[in-house]
Coordinates of C-alpha atoms in Angstrom, one line a residue:
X48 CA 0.0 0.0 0.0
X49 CA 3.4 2.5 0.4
X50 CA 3.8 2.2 -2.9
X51 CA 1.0 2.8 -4.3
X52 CA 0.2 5.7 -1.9
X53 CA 3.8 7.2 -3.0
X54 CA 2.8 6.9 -6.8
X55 CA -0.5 8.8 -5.7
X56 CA 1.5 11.6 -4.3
X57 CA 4.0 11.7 -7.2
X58 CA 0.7 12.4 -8.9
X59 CA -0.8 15.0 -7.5
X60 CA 2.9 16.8 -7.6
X61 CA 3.3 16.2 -11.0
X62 CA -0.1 17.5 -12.2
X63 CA 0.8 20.5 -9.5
X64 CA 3.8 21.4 -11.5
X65 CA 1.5 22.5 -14.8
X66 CA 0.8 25.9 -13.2
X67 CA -0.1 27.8 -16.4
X68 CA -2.0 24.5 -17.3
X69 CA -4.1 24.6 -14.6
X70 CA -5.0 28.7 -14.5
X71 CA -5.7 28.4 -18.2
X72 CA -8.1 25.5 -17.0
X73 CA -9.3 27.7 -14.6
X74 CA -10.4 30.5 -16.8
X75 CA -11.6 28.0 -19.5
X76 CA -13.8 26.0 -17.2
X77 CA -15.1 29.7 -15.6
X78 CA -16.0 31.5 -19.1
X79 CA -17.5 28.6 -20.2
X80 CA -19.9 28.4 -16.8
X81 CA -20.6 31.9 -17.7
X82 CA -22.1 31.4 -20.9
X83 CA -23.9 27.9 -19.9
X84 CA -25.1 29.7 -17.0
X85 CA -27.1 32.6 -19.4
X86 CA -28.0 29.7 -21.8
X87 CA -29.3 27.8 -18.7
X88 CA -31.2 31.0 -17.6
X89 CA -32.9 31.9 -20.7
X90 CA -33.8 28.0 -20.7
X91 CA -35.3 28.3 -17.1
X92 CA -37.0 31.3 -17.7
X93 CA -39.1 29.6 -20.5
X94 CA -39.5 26.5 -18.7
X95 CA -39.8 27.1 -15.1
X96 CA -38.9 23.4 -13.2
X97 CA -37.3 21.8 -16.0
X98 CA -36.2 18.0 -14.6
X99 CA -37.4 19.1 -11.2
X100 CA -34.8 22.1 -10.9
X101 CA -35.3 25.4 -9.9
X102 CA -33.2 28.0 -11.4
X103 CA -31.1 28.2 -8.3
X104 CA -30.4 24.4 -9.0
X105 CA -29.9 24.7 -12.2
X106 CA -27.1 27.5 -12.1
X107 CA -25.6 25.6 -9.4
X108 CA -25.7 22.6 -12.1
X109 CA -23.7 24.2 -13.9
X110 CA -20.8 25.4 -11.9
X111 CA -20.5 21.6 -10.4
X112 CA -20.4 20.5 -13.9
X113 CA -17.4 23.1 -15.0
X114 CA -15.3 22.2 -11.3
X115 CA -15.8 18.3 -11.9
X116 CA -14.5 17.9 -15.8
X117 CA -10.9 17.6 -15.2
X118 CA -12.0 16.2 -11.7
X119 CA -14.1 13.3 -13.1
X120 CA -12.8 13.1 -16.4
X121 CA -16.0 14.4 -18.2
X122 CA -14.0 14.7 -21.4
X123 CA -10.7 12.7 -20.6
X124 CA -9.1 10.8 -17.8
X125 CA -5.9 12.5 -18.0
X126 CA -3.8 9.3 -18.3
X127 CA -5.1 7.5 -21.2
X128 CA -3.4 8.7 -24.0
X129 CA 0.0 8.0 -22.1
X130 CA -0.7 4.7 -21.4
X131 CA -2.2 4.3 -25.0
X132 CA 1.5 5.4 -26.1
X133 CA 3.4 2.9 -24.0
X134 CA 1.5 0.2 -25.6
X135 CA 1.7 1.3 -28.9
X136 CA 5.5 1.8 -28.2
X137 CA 5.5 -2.0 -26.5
X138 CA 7.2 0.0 -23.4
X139 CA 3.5 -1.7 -21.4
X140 CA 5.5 -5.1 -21.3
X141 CA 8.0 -3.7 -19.2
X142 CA 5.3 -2.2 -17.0
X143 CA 3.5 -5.7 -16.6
X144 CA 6.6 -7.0 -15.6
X145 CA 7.2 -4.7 -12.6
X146 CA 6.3 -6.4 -9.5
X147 CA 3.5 -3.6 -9.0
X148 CA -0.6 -4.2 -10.2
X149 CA -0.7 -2.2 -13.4
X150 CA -4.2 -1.5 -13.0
X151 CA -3.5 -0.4 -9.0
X152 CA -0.3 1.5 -10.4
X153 CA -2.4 4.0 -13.0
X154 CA -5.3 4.0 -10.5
X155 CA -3.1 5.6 -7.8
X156 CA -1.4 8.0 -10.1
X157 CA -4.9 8.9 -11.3
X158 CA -6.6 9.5 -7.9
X159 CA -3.4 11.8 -7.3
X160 CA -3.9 14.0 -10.3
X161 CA -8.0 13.9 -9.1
X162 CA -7.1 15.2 -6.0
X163 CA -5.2 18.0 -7.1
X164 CA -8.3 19.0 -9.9
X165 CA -10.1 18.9 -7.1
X166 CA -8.3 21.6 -5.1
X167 CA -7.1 23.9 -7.9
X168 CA -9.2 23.5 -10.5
X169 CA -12.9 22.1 -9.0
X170 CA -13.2 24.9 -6.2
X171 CA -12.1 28.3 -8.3
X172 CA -14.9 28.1 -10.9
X173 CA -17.7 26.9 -8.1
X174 CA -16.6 29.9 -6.0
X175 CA -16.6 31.9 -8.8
X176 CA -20.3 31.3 -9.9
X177 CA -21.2 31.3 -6.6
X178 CA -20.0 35.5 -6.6
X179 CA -21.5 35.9 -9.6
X180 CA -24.4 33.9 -9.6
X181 CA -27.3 33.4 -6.7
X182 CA -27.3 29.8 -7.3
X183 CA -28.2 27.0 -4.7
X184 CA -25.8 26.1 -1.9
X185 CA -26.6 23.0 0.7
X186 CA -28.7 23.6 4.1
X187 CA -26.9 21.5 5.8
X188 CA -23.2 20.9 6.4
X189 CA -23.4 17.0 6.1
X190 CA -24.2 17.5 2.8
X191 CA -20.4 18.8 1.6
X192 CA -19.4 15.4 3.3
X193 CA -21.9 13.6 1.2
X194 CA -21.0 15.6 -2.1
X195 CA -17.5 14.8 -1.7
X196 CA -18.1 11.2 -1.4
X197 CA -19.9 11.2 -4.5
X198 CA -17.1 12.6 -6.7
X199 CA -14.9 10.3 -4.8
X200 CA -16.6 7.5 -6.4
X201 CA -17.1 9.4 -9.7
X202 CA -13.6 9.2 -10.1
X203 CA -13.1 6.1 -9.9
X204 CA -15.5 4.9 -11.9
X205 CA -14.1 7.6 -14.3
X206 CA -10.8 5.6 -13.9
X207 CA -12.3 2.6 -15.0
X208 CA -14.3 3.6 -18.0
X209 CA -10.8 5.2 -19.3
X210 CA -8.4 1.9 -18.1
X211 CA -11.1 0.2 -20.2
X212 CA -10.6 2.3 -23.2
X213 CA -6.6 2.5 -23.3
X214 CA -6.9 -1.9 -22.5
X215 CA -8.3 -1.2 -25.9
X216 CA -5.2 -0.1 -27.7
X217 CA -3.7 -3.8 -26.9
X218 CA -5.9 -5.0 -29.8
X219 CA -7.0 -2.3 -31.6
X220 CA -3.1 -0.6 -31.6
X221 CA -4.7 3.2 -32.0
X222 CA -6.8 3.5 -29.4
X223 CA -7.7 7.2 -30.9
X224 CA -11.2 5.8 -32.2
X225 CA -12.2 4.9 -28.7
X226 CA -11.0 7.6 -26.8
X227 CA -13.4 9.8 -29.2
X228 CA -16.5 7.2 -28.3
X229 CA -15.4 7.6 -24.5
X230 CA -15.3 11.1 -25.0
X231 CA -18.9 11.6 -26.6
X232 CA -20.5 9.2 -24.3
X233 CA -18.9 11.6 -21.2
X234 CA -20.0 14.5 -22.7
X235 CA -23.4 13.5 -23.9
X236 CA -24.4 10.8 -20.6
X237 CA -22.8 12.0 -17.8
X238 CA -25.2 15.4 -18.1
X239 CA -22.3 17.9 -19.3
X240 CA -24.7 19.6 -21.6
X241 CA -28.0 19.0 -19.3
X242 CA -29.0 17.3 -17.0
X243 CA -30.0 13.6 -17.5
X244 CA -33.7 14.3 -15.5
X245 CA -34.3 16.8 -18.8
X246 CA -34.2 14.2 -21.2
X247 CA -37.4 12.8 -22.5
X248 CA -38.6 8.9 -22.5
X249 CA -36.4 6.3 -22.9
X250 CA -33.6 8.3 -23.7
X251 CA -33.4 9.7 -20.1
X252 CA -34.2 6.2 -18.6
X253 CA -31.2 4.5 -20.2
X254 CA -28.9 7.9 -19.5
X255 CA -29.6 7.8 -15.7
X256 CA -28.4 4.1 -16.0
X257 CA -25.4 4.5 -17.6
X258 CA -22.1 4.7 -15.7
X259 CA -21.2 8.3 -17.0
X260 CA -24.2 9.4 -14.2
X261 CA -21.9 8.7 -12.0
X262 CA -19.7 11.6 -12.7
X263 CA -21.8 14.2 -12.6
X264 CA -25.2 13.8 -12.4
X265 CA -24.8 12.0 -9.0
X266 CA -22.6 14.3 -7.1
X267 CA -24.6 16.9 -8.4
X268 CA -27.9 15.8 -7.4
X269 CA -26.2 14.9 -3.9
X270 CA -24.9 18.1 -3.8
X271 CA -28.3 19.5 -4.5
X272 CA -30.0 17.4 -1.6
X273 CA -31.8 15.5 -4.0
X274 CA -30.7 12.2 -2.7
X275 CA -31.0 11.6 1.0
X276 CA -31.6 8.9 3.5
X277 CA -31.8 5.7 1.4
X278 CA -31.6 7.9 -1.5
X279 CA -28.5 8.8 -1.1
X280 CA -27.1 5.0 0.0
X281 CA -29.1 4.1 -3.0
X282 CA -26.8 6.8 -5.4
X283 CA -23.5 5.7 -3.8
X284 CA -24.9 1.8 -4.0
X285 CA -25.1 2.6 -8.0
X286 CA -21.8 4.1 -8.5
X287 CA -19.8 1.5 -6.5
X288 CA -22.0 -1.4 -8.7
X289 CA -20.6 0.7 -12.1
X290 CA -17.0 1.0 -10.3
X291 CA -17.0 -3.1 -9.4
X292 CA -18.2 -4.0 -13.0
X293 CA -16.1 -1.4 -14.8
X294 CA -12.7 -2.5 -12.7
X295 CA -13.5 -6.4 -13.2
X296 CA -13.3 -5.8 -16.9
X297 CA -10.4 -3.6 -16.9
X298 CA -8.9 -6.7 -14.4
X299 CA -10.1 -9.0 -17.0
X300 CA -8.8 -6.8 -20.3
X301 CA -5.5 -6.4 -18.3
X302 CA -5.4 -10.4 -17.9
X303 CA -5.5 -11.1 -21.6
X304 CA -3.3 -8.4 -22.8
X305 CA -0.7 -9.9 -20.2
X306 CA -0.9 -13.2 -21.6
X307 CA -0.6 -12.1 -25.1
X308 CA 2.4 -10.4 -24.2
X309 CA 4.1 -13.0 -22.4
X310 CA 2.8 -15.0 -25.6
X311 CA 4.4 -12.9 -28.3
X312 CA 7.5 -12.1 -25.7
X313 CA 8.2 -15.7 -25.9

């Protein structure tokens, strides 16, 4: 466990280095909550209680939704395209001959980088919309506990949708056409644009089913005290189901790619 709590810290220090990285994040992820926050205002104004939210909810929506993308990896995990290039490369065989779990090894560096998104880029733009904005805060201090928790396991099962994708490359050698599926289906399901509860029918049924719901509609609606009591065991019971299934098959994926390279290394 040393080891892979060190590789979490040599992490969040690496991703800490990118200073201009992260204030241009900053002031990406805050002009684009400005705009999404007008668009969602004209919206509300016209339709009142859209998916159950008030306009105070709904601006609040949307700041969550600009602090958690490089948190949750709404449009990117942050690691797969390096590991993606070490298999390409073939360098991954020396990895899976370390005597470290690859999967625990790029999990630990990932929940480093998380943590530091967290702290420099998920607070600045919340706090900023918050100034600007008179959107919806919690009424009661257990629910920051409960928020955090959420994203906590939105990360993770974040990790394993984008283990899962870069596993890919192993068969597929240019993993660049999933990344782009991965990358639509975070967008599009997790509620970046709107909110799952505004879709209509079926479409909304199967969004609020899908793991991506995990990484922002979740912590969001936990954050806006949607979920409580068994609710809210209920939300986390759904996102650590998505995490166990989604880590299995990267454990599985990692399994088979090990033996075709011990296969083709022999």
């Amino acid at each position: 466990m040393r080891l892979y709590a060190t590789v979490a810290a040599g992490g969040f220090r690496r991703h800490a280095t990118y200073r201009m990285a992260t204030a241009a994040g900053v002031f990406t992820n805050t002009v684009f909550g400005l705009v999404l926050s007008y668009t969602y205002i004209a919206l509300w104004n016209e339709r009142p209680q859209l998916g159950g939210y008030d306009m105070a909810d709904a601006l609040a929506y949307v700041w969550i939704g600009q602090g958690l993308i490089a948190v949750c990896g709404l449009m990117g995990g942050g690691f797969e395209e390096e590991l993606i290039e070490r298999i390409r490369t073939g360098d991954i065989a020396v990895d899976l001959y370390r005597p470290a779990d690859l999967q625990a090894w790029w999990f630990s560096a990932n929940a480093g980088r998380s943590a530091y998104q967290f702290l420099a880029r998920g607070v600045v733009p919340m706090v900023v919309g918050a100034l600007v904005f008179d959107f919806r805060l919690p009424t009661r201090p257990a629910t920051w506990l409960a928020f955090v928790v959420a994203v906590a396991l939105g990360t993770v099962v974040s990790f394993a949708i984008w283990y899962l994708v870069a596993m890919s490359a192993f068969w597929l050698m240019d993993g660049q056409g999933v990344v782009q599926v991965a990358w639509l289906g975070g967008l599009f399901f997790s509620g970046m644009l709107l909110p799952l509860n505004v879709f209509p029918g079926a479409l909304g049924e199967v969004a609020r089913v899908l793991p991506w719901a995990s990484m922002l509609q979740i912590p969001a609606d936990v954050y806006l005290e949607k979920h409580q009591g068994w609710g809210l065991a209920g939300a986390y019971a759904f996102q650590l189901a998505w995490a166990t299934v989604l880590l299995t098959a990267g454990r599985l994926a990692q399994s088979l790619a090990t033996r075709k390279v011990v296969v083709q290394g022999g």
